[in-house]
């Protein structure tokens, strides 16, 4: 029974690591694009200017004036909620990166345990190849994915959080200074 499990793990672990690495890479890139789109939406809401056209009573001339967009916590809340939903997936992907070295170690252990029962040099070499290969691929994906997730989605998350924090800070400052207009 144990030999069957070890054989199953050791023969398939490199494929599992590689497929999971490709899938997680694609999910991280997709998450980064979703965060970028959400950042654009939030940026538009926070910086939107409204143009109002006025007509002079005396001269009947049209005059366009720029007014600040009216952003309230209630108008911002759906965008903030969507941002945190996308960010939670980012957090999950960040945690999943640590599985790759663990899978590599699992492959190493299963390969080395197979060596114990190996009777000839060819089987011993095959077990050692599997053991080192799984460690290699586990480390390659962990090393590749960590900077990818920090530089791409991580940077966008930081920018969105700064935008939201600045807006809420200005909003709270206006309330605390009683800058409330009728």
Backbone as ProteinMPNN parsed JSONL, in Angstrom:
{"seq_chain_A": "XXXXXXXXXXXXXXXXXXXXXXXXXXXXXXXXXXXXXXXXXXXXXXXXXXXXXXXXXXXXXXXXXXXXXXXXXXXXXXXXXXXXXXXXXXXXXXXXXXXXXXXXXXXXXXXXXXXXXXXXXXXXXXXXXXXXXXXXXXXXXXXXXXXXXXXXXXXXXXXXXXXXXXXXXXXXXXXXXXXXXX", "coords_chain_A": {"N_chain_A": [[0.832, -1.197, 0.0], [1.843, 1.314, 0.914], [3.986, 1.508, -0.836], [2.629, 1.789, -3.249], [1.348, 4.28, -2.949], [3.599, 5.962, -2.622], [4.807, 5.539, -5.108], [2.828, 6.54, -6.819], [2.755, 9.251, -6.04], [5.465, 10.022, -6.475], [5.785, 9.595, -9.231], [4.039, 11.405, -10.398], [4.299, 13.935, -9.283], [5.893, 16.043, -10.347], [4.457, 16.8, -12.621], [2.105, 17.689, -11.412], [3.054, 19.885, -9.9], [3.963, 21.547, -11.983], [1.617, 22.003, -13.546], [-0.099, 23.19, -11.615], [1.444, 25.459, -11.102], [1.361, 26.853, -13.562], [-1.397, 27.347, -13.722], [-1.824, 28.913, -11.394], [-0.183, 31.088, -12.009], [-1.561, 32.185, -14.206], [-3.97, 32.881, -12.926], [-3.055, 34.836, -11.127], [-2.16, 36.837, -12.878], [-4.574, 37.455, -14.158], [-5.987, 38.404, -11.935], [-4.494, 40.692, -11.402], [-5.122, 42.269, -13.659], [-7.877, 42.615, -13.215], [-7.773, 44.09, -10.846], [-6.512, 46.365, -11.835], [-8.485, 47.379, -13.563], [-10.454, 47.948, -11.662], [-9.139, 49.875, -10.198], [-9.049, 51.932, -12.074], [-11.8, 52.528, -12.275], [-12.352, 53.44, -9.659], [-10.626, 55.618, -9.567], [-11.767, 57.288, -11.51], [-14.242, 57.864, -10.293], [-13.359, 59.25, -7.998], [-12.0, 61.455, -9.027], [-13.611, 62.676, -10.812], [-14.931, 65.338, -12.643], [-17.55, 67.64, -12.973], [-19.216, 69.303, -15.525], [-21.02, 72.174, -15.68], [-23.414, 74.032, -17.352], [-24.003, 77.437, -17.564], [-26.162, 80.207, -18.129], [-25.919, 83.56, -18.793], [-27.962, 86.055, -17.407], [-28.059, 88.682, -18.266], [-26.441, 88.954, -20.643], [-26.992, 86.723, -22.09], [-25.111, 84.8, -22.678], [-23.478, 81.683, -22.913], [-21.862, 79.847, -20.385], [-19.514, 77.619, -19.35], [-18.872, 75.881, -16.397], [-16.664, 74.283, -14.212], [-17.365, 71.806, -11.873], [-16.812, 70.145, -8.815], [-17.134, 66.624, -8.594], [-19.745, 64.965, -6.873], [-18.899, 63.005, -4.473], [-19.719, 60.584, -2.251], [-19.511, 58.615, 0.777], [-21.361, 56.596, 0.366], [-21.646, 56.458, -2.443], [-19.155, 55.613, -3.1], [-18.848, 53.197, -1.811], [-19.785, 50.717, -3.206], [-17.72, 50.352, -5.092], [-15.504, 50.162, -3.484], [-16.185, 47.861, -2.087], [-16.148, 45.925, -4.145], [-13.446, 46.093, -4.79], [-12.253, 45.053, -2.422], [-13.211, 42.477, -2.576], [-11.906, 41.482, -4.851], [-9.337, 41.795, -3.907], [-9.28, 39.924, -1.841], [-9.072, 37.54, -3.224], [-6.517, 37.903, -4.243], [-5.053, 37.792, -1.838], [-5.495, 35.101, -1.213], [-4.177, 33.845, -3.365], [-1.583, 34.652, -2.838], [-1.062, 33.228, -0.513], [-1.182, 30.642, -1.532], [1.164, 30.342, -2.952], [3.133, 29.38, -1.275], [2.749, 26.684, -1.282], [4.216, 25.429, -3.253], [7.079, 24.987, -2.646], [6.553, 23.146, -0.639], [5.282, 21.049, -2.021], [7.454, 20.338, -3.585], [9.185, 19.37, -1.623], [7.644, 17.218, -0.758], [7.77, 15.62, -3.071], [10.515, 15.134, -3.05], [10.852, 13.694, -0.657], [9.188, 11.462, -1.198], [10.536, 10.44, -3.407], [13.033, 9.826, -2.301], [12.276, 7.98, -0.374], [11.495, 5.98, -2.045], [13.931, 5.154, -2.922], [14.891, 3.634, -0.876], [13.71, 1.15, -1.132], [14.654, 0.468, -3.574], [16.359, -1.73, -5.721], [18.228, -1.924, -7.769], [20.687, 0.025, -9.602], [19.605, 1.611, -11.654], [16.937, 2.04, -10.893], [17.456, 3.384, -8.564], [18.693, 5.725, -9.516], [16.548, 6.808, -10.979], [14.736, 7.359, -8.937], [16.176, 9.269, -7.507], [16.331, 11.262, -9.445], [13.642, 12.021, -9.679], [13.263, 12.977, -7.088], [15.021, 15.195, -6.929], [14.113, 16.671, -9.108], [11.458, 17.401, -8.453], [11.88, 19.067, -6.264], [13.329, 21.071, -7.515], [11.396, 22.119, -9.421], [9.386, 22.943, -7.676], [10.699, 24.992, -6.257], [11.361, 26.706, -8.391], [8.826, 27.63, -9.315], [7.873, 28.863, -6.961], [9.789, 30.881, -6.596], [9.463, 32.327, -8.972], [6.734, 33.117, -8.869], [6.439, 34.644, -6.534], [7.781, 37.279, -6.786], [6.242, 38.113, -8.99], [3.613, 38.35, -7.999], [3.954, 40.307, -6.102], [4.932, 42.537, -7.513], [3.048, 43.013, -9.586], [-0.048, 42.64, -9.075], [0.175, 43.427, -6.365], [1.333, 45.996, -6.278], [-0.658, 47.527, -7.505], [-2.742, 47.196, -5.689], [-1.673, 48.556, -3.472], [-1.669, 51.187, -4.526], [-4.444, 51.643, -4.902], [-5.371, 51.443, -2.267], [-4.079, 53.659, -1.132], [-5.312, 55.739, -2.57], [-8.011, 55.443, -1.682], [-7.659, 55.725, 1.101], [-6.681, 58.38, 1.235], [-8.922, 59.791, 0.273], [-10.921, 59.152, 2.188], [-9.662, 60.188, 4.432], [-9.613, 62.951, 3.85], [-12.358, 63.343, 3.793], [-13.134, 62.678, 6.448], [-11.632, 64.631, 7.78], [-12.938, 66.957, 6.897], [-15.42, 66.607, 8.108], [-14.676, 66.578, 10.829], [-13.734, 69.168, 11.092], [-15.991, 70.496, 10.832], [-16.841, 71.353, 8.32], [-19.306, 71.56, 6.754], [-21.661, 71.945, 4.333], [-24.771, 73.453, 3.421]], "CA_chain_A": [[0.0, 0.0, 0.0], [2.727, 2.468, 1.011], [4.756, 1.582, -2.077], [1.731, 2.283, -4.293], [1.174, 5.715, -2.716], [4.878, 6.595, -2.939], [4.993, 5.468, -6.551], [1.869, 7.479, -7.417], [3.227, 10.618, -5.767], [6.76, 10.305, -7.103], [5.704, 9.627, -10.694], [3.171, 12.484, -10.888], [4.458, 15.194, -8.55], [6.413, 17.102, -11.21], [3.339, 17.265, -13.451], [1.201, 18.44, -10.531], [3.694, 21.175, -9.612], [4.003, 22.349, -13.206], [0.251, 22.412, -13.907], [-0.548, 24.152, -10.607], [2.209, 26.693, -11.303], [0.811, 27.554, -14.729], [-2.747, 27.815, -13.363], [-1.714, 30.016, -10.439], [0.366, 32.235, -12.744], [-2.658, 32.777, -14.98], [-4.905, 33.503, -11.984], [-2.428, 36.051, -10.602], [-2.19, 37.843, -13.951], [-5.982, 37.847, -14.303], [-6.299, 39.205, -10.754], [-3.858, 41.994, -11.596], [-5.927, 43.029, -14.621], [-9.126, 43.002, -12.542], [-7.434, 45.171, -9.932], [-6.249, 47.547, -12.654], [-9.779, 47.913, -13.996], [-11.117, 48.508, -10.49], [-8.421, 51.115, -9.873], [-9.531, 52.929, -13.024], [-13.156, 52.927, -11.884], [-12.266, 54.238, -8.433], [-9.974, 56.876, -9.923], [-12.765, 58.11, -12.203], [-15.21, 58.328, -9.287], [-12.747, 60.209, -7.077], [-11.477, 62.645, -9.698], [-14.563, 63.123, -11.831], [-15.385, 66.724, -12.607], [-18.794, 67.818, -13.702], [-19.321, 70.588, -16.21], [-22.369, 72.702, -15.656], [-23.54, 75.165, -18.253], [-24.798, 78.541, -17.052], [-26.484, 81.247, -19.104], [-25.98, 84.868, -18.157], [-29.268, 86.703, -17.583], [-27.902, 89.948, -18.981], [-25.869, 88.835, -21.987], [-27.448, 85.455, -22.674], [-23.965, 84.001, -23.084], [-23.303, 80.42, -22.186], [-20.603, 79.76, -19.66], [-19.313, 76.309, -18.732], [-18.083, 75.92, -15.169], [-16.309, 72.957, -13.702], [-17.726, 71.566, -10.478], [-16.331, 68.873, -8.281], [-18.131, 65.565, -8.528], [-20.186, 64.734, -5.502], [-18.584, 61.645, -4.048], [-20.06, 60.327, -0.858], [-19.146, 57.236, 1.125], [-22.341, 55.668, -0.208], [-21.357, 56.254, -3.865], [-17.865, 54.943, -3.194], [-18.926, 51.886, -1.16], [-19.793, 49.546, -4.1], [-16.406, 50.192, -5.718], [-14.628, 49.701, -2.413], [-16.577, 46.476, -1.814], [-15.62, 45.107, -5.248], [-11.99, 46.08, -4.623], [-11.889, 44.115, -1.363], [-13.51, 41.127, -3.062], [-10.793, 41.101, -5.729], [-8.151, 41.713, -3.062], [-9.298, 38.674, -1.071], [-8.502, 36.508, -4.103], [-5.08, 38.169, -4.245], [-4.513, 37.242, -0.589], [-5.516, 33.646, -1.322], [-3.106, 33.448, -4.285], [-0.325, 34.863, -2.13], [-0.886, 32.1, 0.401], [-0.991, 29.406, -2.294], [2.54, 30.252, -3.46], [3.952, 28.589, -0.354], [2.515, 25.248, -1.486], [5.163, 24.875, -4.222], [8.207, 24.324, -1.98], [6.061, 21.975, 0.101], [5.116, 19.963, -2.996], [8.811, 19.899, -3.936], [9.677, 18.539, -0.516], [6.89, 15.96, -0.827], [8.379, 14.828, -4.141], [11.848, 14.709, -2.595], [10.683, 12.635, 0.341], [8.673, 10.242, -1.835], [11.614, 9.893, -4.241], [14.066, 9.229, -1.44], [11.718, 6.774, 0.237], [11.515, 4.943, -3.087], [15.309, 4.655, -3.005], [15.111, 2.637, 0.174], [13.295, -0.16, -1.635], [15.25, 0.228, -4.897], [17.344, -2.805, -5.664], [19.285, -1.744, -8.755], [21.158, 1.406, -9.774], [18.701, 2.363, -12.529], [15.804, 2.461, -10.074], [17.995, 4.361, -7.63], [18.872, 6.964, -10.27], [15.222, 7.334, -11.305], [14.194, 7.916, -7.691], [16.927, 10.489, -7.218], [15.926, 12.237, -10.456], [12.319, 12.503, -9.274], [13.424, 13.739, -5.85], [15.626, 16.49, -7.225], [13.253, 17.388, -10.066], [10.303, 18.011, -7.774], [12.396, 20.192, -5.481], [13.667, 22.11, -8.491], [10.195, 22.77, -9.949], [8.72, 23.636, -6.57], [11.418, 26.237, -6.001], [11.246, 27.581, -9.564], [7.525, 28.31, -9.309], [7.793, 29.755, -5.797], [10.655, 32.034, -6.868], [8.855, 33.094, -10.071], [5.428, 33.673, -8.511], [6.511, 35.625, -5.439], [7.953, 38.643, -7.319], [5.132, 38.431, -9.887], [2.44, 38.78, -7.236], [4.289, 41.538, -5.388], [5.104, 43.655, -8.44], [1.895, 43.301, -10.44], [-1.248, 42.999, -8.307], [0.511, 44.051, -5.089], [1.551, 47.423, -6.501], [-1.965, 48.131, -7.79], [-3.472, 47.212, -4.412], [-1.13, 49.663, -2.684], [-2.143, 52.443, -5.109], [-5.873, 51.785, -4.613], [-5.523, 51.718, -0.838], [-3.661, 55.047, -0.907], [-6.39, 56.588, -3.092], [-9.159, 55.364, -0.781], [-7.277, 56.313, 2.39], [-6.631, 59.833, 1.073], [-10.275, 60.324, 0.16], [-11.594, 59.037, 3.477], [-8.999, 61.115, 5.351], [-10.159, 64.271, 3.546], [-13.776, 63.324, 4.189], [-13.18, 62.729, 7.905], [-11.137, 65.947, 8.189], [-14.009, 67.932, 6.658], [-16.434, 66.397, 9.15], [-14.132, 66.993, 12.126], [-13.621, 70.629, 11.087], [-17.364, 70.982, 10.653], [-16.961, 71.972, 6.998], [-20.495, 70.95, 6.195], [-22.468, 72.979, 3.671], [-26.207, 73.142, 3.285]], "C_chain_A": [[0.873, 1.255, 0.0], [3.541, 2.639, -0.266], [3.912, 2.146, -3.213], [1.548, 3.794, -4.175], [2.458, 6.46, -3.075], [5.114, 6.622, -4.443], [4.074, 6.462, -7.267], [2.337, 8.922, -7.239], [4.497, 10.908, -6.558], [6.694, 10.352, -8.626], [4.904, 10.82, -11.218], [3.436, 13.852, -10.272], [4.979, 16.327, -9.429], [5.323, 17.654, -12.12], [2.38, 18.125, -12.625], [1.772, 19.824, -10.249], [3.635, 22.071, -10.832], [2.614, 22.864, -13.579], [-0.291, 23.432, -12.909], [0.172, 25.493, -10.752], [1.678, 27.515, -12.458], [-0.563, 28.125, -14.392], [-2.668, 29.007, -12.417], [-1.126, 31.265, -11.1], [-0.732, 32.945, -13.522], [-3.656, 33.481, -14.066], [-4.346, 34.803, -11.407], [-2.462, 37.157, -11.642], [-3.616, 38.347, -14.158], [-6.405, 38.748, -13.141], [-5.698, 40.61, -10.872], [-4.635, 42.859, -12.571], [-7.255, 43.468, -14.005], [-8.877, 44.147, -11.57], [-7.163, 46.467, -10.689], [-7.531, 48.2, -13.137], [-10.507, 48.577, -12.832], [-10.449, 49.811, -10.069], [-8.884, 52.23, -10.795], [-10.917, 53.437, -12.659], [-13.137, 53.825, -10.652], [-11.644, 55.601, -8.727], [-10.954, 57.82, -10.618], [-13.764, 58.686, -11.203], [-14.608, 59.432, -8.42], [-12.314, 61.502, -7.749], [-12.445, 63.229, -10.72], [-14.977, 64.577, -11.593], [-16.665, 66.801, -13.421], [-18.802, 69.222, -14.307], [-20.791, 70.998, -16.193], [-22.398, 73.93, -16.549], [-24.484, 76.191, -17.635], [-25.036, 79.536, -18.173], [-26.64, 82.563, -18.342], [-27.333, 85.509, -18.442], [-29.145, 87.949, -18.441], [-27.484, 89.734, -20.424], [-26.35, 87.61, -22.747], [-26.299, 84.597, -23.223], [-23.923, 82.725, -22.254], [-21.916, 80.402, -21.56], [-20.527, 78.377, -19.005], [-18.431, 76.471, -17.508], [-17.876, 74.496, -14.674], [-16.695, 72.868, -12.236], [-17.149, 70.231, -10.059], [-17.473, 67.857, -8.305], [-18.53, 65.323, -7.082], [-19.985, 63.267, -5.153], [-18.913, 61.546, -2.564], [-19.599, 58.911, -0.511], [-20.106, 56.217, 0.513], [-22.09, 55.429, -1.702], [-20.056, 55.486, -4.057], [-17.918, 53.498, -2.706], [-18.969, 50.699, -2.135], [-18.439, 49.287, -4.762], [-15.389, 49.67, -4.702], [-14.915, 48.232, -2.096], [-16.03, 45.529, -2.883], [-14.099, 44.997, -5.157], [-11.584, 45.054, -3.565], [-12.213, 42.675, -1.736], [-12.369, 40.619, -3.95], [-9.518, 40.933, -4.903], [-8.123, 40.419, -2.25], [-8.778, 37.511, -1.915], [-6.986, 36.664, -4.195], [-4.435, 37.567, -2.994], [-4.463, 35.713, -0.629], [-4.375, 33.169, -2.233], [-1.743, 33.611, -3.627], [-0.038, 33.693, -1.197], [-0.609, 30.797, -0.347], [0.427, 29.253, -2.831], [3.393, 29.361, -2.566], [3.741, 27.088, -0.516], [3.581, 24.632, -2.404], [6.413, 24.293, -3.574], [7.763, 23.091, -1.197], [5.832, 20.788, -0.831], [6.476, 19.43, -3.439], [9.399, 19.001, -2.869], [8.955, 17.195, -0.495], [7.463, 15.044, -1.905], [9.75, 14.306, -3.752], [11.742, 13.542, -1.62], [10.19, 11.345, -0.306], [9.731, 9.6, -2.727], [12.687, 9.215, -3.415], [13.565, 7.975, -0.74], [11.672, 5.636, -0.782], [12.907, 4.347, -3.219], [15.573, 3.56, -1.987], [14.766, 1.243, -0.33], [13.905, -0.494, -2.997], [16.361, -0.811, -4.774], [18.458, -2.642, -6.687], [19.603, -0.26, -8.945], [20.227, 2.222, -10.67], [17.49, 2.878, -11.752], [16.243, 3.523, -9.077], [18.173, 5.718, -8.305], [17.53, 7.609, -10.62], [14.586, 7.982, -10.085], [14.875, 9.224, -7.342], [16.551, 11.596, -8.197], [14.562, 12.851, -10.1], [12.442, 13.397, -8.041], [13.984, 15.127, -6.135], [14.772, 17.315, -8.183], [12.078, 18.072, -9.385], [10.737, 19.189, -6.91], [12.705, 21.367, -6.395], [12.417, 22.848, -8.959], [9.409, 23.499, -8.858], [9.374, 24.977, -6.276], [11.309, 27.21, -7.172], [9.916, 28.333, -9.54], [7.376, 29.243, -8.118], [8.601, 31.026, -6.038], [10.065, 32.905, -7.969], [7.583, 33.806, -9.623], [5.506, 34.751, -7.434], [6.758, 37.042, -5.961], [6.804, 39.063, -8.244], [3.947, 38.99, -9.099], [2.71, 40.071, -6.47], [4.328, 42.724, -6.355], [3.84, 43.992, -9.213], [0.646, 43.613, -9.624], [-0.933, 43.743, -7.012], [0.692, 45.559, -5.208], [0.226, 48.142, -6.738], [-2.791, 48.219, -6.509], [-2.981, 48.364, -3.541], [-1.645, 51.008, -3.202], [-3.621, 52.683, -4.803], [-6.084, 52.123, -3.138], [-5.111, 53.145, -0.495], [-4.745, 56.005, -1.387], [-7.57, 56.613, -2.129], [-8.847, 55.996, 0.576], [-7.244, 57.834, 2.316], [-8.032, 60.427, 1.021], [-10.981, 60.284, 1.51], [-10.965, 59.962, 4.525], [-9.515, 62.546, 5.12], [-11.612, 64.384, 4.002], [-13.897, 63.464, 5.714], [-12.659, 64.066, 8.449], [-12.216, 67.014, 8.014], [-15.094, 67.811, 7.728], [-15.917, 66.901, 10.492], [-13.973, 68.51, 12.222], [-14.967, 71.313, 10.875], [-17.511, 71.798, 9.368], [-18.121, 71.332, 6.254], [-21.358, 72.067, 5.623], [-23.916, 72.514, 3.559], [-26.564, 72.887, 1.86]], "O_chain_A": [[0.671, 2.155, -0.815], [3.763, 3.758, -0.728], [4.418, 2.895, -4.049], [1.585, 4.507, -5.178], [2.408, 7.482, -3.759], [5.573, 7.629, -4.984], [4.493, 7.14, -8.205], [2.315, 9.712, -8.183], [4.587, 11.931, -7.237], [7.469, 11.075, -9.252], [5.075, 11.208, -12.374], [2.844, 14.84, -10.707], [4.545, 17.468, -9.271], [5.276, 18.86, -12.362], [1.905, 19.161, -13.089], [1.06, 20.824, -10.346], [3.288, 23.246, -10.717], [2.458, 24.044, -13.895], [-0.881, 24.435, -13.313], [-0.431, 26.546, -10.547], [1.555, 28.735, -12.353], [-0.86, 29.267, -14.742], [-3.365, 30.002, -12.613], [-1.534, 32.381, -10.78], [-0.819, 34.173, -13.497], [-4.138, 34.564, -14.397], [-5.089, 35.766, -11.219], [-2.765, 38.304, -11.312], [-3.831, 39.549, -14.315], [-7.104, 39.74, -13.345], [-6.327, 41.595, -10.485], [-4.793, 44.058, -12.342], [-7.708, 44.585, -14.254], [-9.683, 45.073, -11.481], [-7.544, 47.545, -10.234], [-7.655, 49.424, -13.125], [-11.105, 49.641, -12.993], [-11.123, 50.745, -9.634], [-9.091, 53.357, -10.347], [-11.181, 54.638, -12.726], [-13.823, 54.846, -10.608], [-12.089, 56.619, -8.196], [-10.964, 59.02, -10.341], [-14.093, 59.871, -11.267], [-15.267, 60.433, -8.138], [-12.266, 62.546, -7.099], [-12.107, 64.187, -11.416], [-15.325, 64.971, -10.48], [-16.828, 66.11, -14.427], [-18.432, 70.197, -13.652], [-21.671, 70.26, -16.635], [-21.497, 74.768, -16.496], [-25.604, 75.87, -17.239], [-24.202, 79.687, -19.066], [-27.397, 82.655, -17.375], [-27.799, 85.509, -19.582], [-30.025, 88.24, -19.252], [-28.108, 90.277, -21.336], [-26.116, 87.5, -23.95], [-26.498, 83.775, -24.118], [-24.28, 82.701, -21.076], [-20.941, 80.881, -22.138], [-21.385, 78.019, -18.198], [-17.38, 77.111, -17.564], [-18.768, 73.648, -14.713], [-16.382, 73.762, -11.45], [-17.021, 69.309, -10.864], [-18.63, 68.199, -8.064], [-17.711, 65.47, -6.174], [-20.799, 62.41, -5.496], [-18.436, 62.332, -1.745], [-19.328, 58.106, -1.402], [-19.704, 55.102, 0.181], [-22.296, 54.316, -2.185], [-19.878, 54.791, -5.057], [-17.12, 52.667, -3.139], [-18.241, 49.732, -1.911], [-18.057, 48.135, -4.969], [-14.532, 48.847, -5.024], [-13.991, 47.452, -1.863], [-15.511, 44.46, -2.564], [-13.532, 43.935, -5.415], [-10.665, 44.267, -3.791], [-11.555, 41.749, -1.26], [-11.926, 39.478, -3.818], [-8.716, 40.037, -5.165], [-7.048, 39.874, -1.998], [-8.126, 36.605, -1.396], [-6.257, 35.672, -4.221], [-3.397, 36.912, -3.08], [-3.511, 35.104, -0.141], [-3.687, 32.201, -1.909], [-0.848, 32.794, -3.84], [1.097, 33.225, -1.106], [0.121, 29.941, 0.153], [0.849, 28.138, -3.137], [4.282, 28.663, -3.054], [4.49, 26.299, 0.061], [3.821, 23.427, -2.334], [6.792, 23.176, -3.925], [8.502, 22.111, -1.1], [6.148, 19.651, -0.48], [6.641, 18.228, -3.644], [10.035, 17.992, -3.173], [9.569, 16.158, -0.248], [7.624, 13.843, -1.688], [10.11, 13.176, -4.08], [12.447, 12.54, -1.744], [10.699, 10.264, -0.012], [9.826, 8.375, -2.804], [13.19, 8.154, -3.784], [14.319, 7.024, -0.533], [11.795, 4.467, -0.419], [13.057, 3.18, -3.581], [16.387, 2.667, -2.219], [15.444, 0.27, 0.002], [13.708, -1.592, -3.519], [17.181, -0.772, -3.857], [19.546, -3.181, -6.485], [18.852, 0.603, -8.489], [20.078, 3.425, -10.454], [17.07, 4.02, -11.935], [15.493, 4.453, -8.78], [17.838, 6.749, -7.721], [17.398, 8.832, -10.56], [13.965, 9.039, -10.193], [14.22, 10.18, -6.927], [16.464, 12.759, -7.804], [14.371, 14.062, -10.214], [11.804, 14.447, -7.961], [13.466, 16.123, -5.629], [14.723, 18.54, -8.068], [11.744, 19.209, -9.718], [10.036, 20.198, -6.836], [12.382, 22.513, -6.085], [12.374, 24.078, -8.904], [8.832, 24.558, -9.108], [8.688, 25.979, -6.071], [11.178, 28.415, -6.961], [9.891, 29.55, -9.727], [6.8, 30.323, -8.259], [8.145, 32.123, -5.718], [10.168, 34.129, -7.892], [7.375, 34.971, -9.959], [4.7, 35.682, -7.438], [6.0, 37.945, -5.607], [6.434, 40.236, -8.277], [3.352, 39.992, -9.495], [1.787, 40.846, -6.217], [3.812, 43.797, -6.041], [3.586, 45.169, -9.473], [0.306, 44.789, -9.494], [-1.705, 44.61, -6.603], [0.254, 46.311, -4.338], [0.014, 49.243, -6.228], [-3.468, 49.221, -6.278], [-3.787, 49.071, -2.938], [-2.017, 51.875, -2.41], [-4.011, 53.805, -4.48], [-6.888, 52.995, -2.806], [-5.74, 53.776, 0.354], [-5.068, 56.972, -0.698], [-8.075, 57.684, -1.795], [-9.674, 56.718, 1.134], [-7.722, 58.509, 3.228], [-8.301, 61.449, 1.652], [-11.576, 61.277, 1.929], [-11.663, 60.462, 5.407], [-9.817, 63.262, 6.074], [-12.028, 65.413, 4.534], [-14.678, 64.279, 6.204], [-13.169, 64.576, 9.446], [-12.389, 67.874, 8.877], [-15.621, 68.82, 8.194], [-16.643, 67.58, 11.218], [-14.067, 69.075, 13.312], [-15.059, 72.535, 10.757], [-18.218, 72.805, 9.337], [-17.93, 70.647, 5.25], [-21.736, 73.006, 6.324], [-24.212, 71.32, 3.601], [-27.724, 72.611, 1.554]]}, "name": "protein", "num_of_chains": 1, "seq": "XXXXXXXXXXXXXXXXXXXXXXXXXXXXXXXXXXXXXXXXXXXXXXXXXXXXXXXXXXXXXXXXXXXXXXXXXXXXXXXXXXXXXXXXXXXXXXXXXXXXXXXXXXXXXXXXXXXXXXXXXXXXXXXXXXXXXXXXXXXXXXXXXXXXXXXXXXXXXXXXXXXXXXXXXXXXXXXXXXXXXX"}
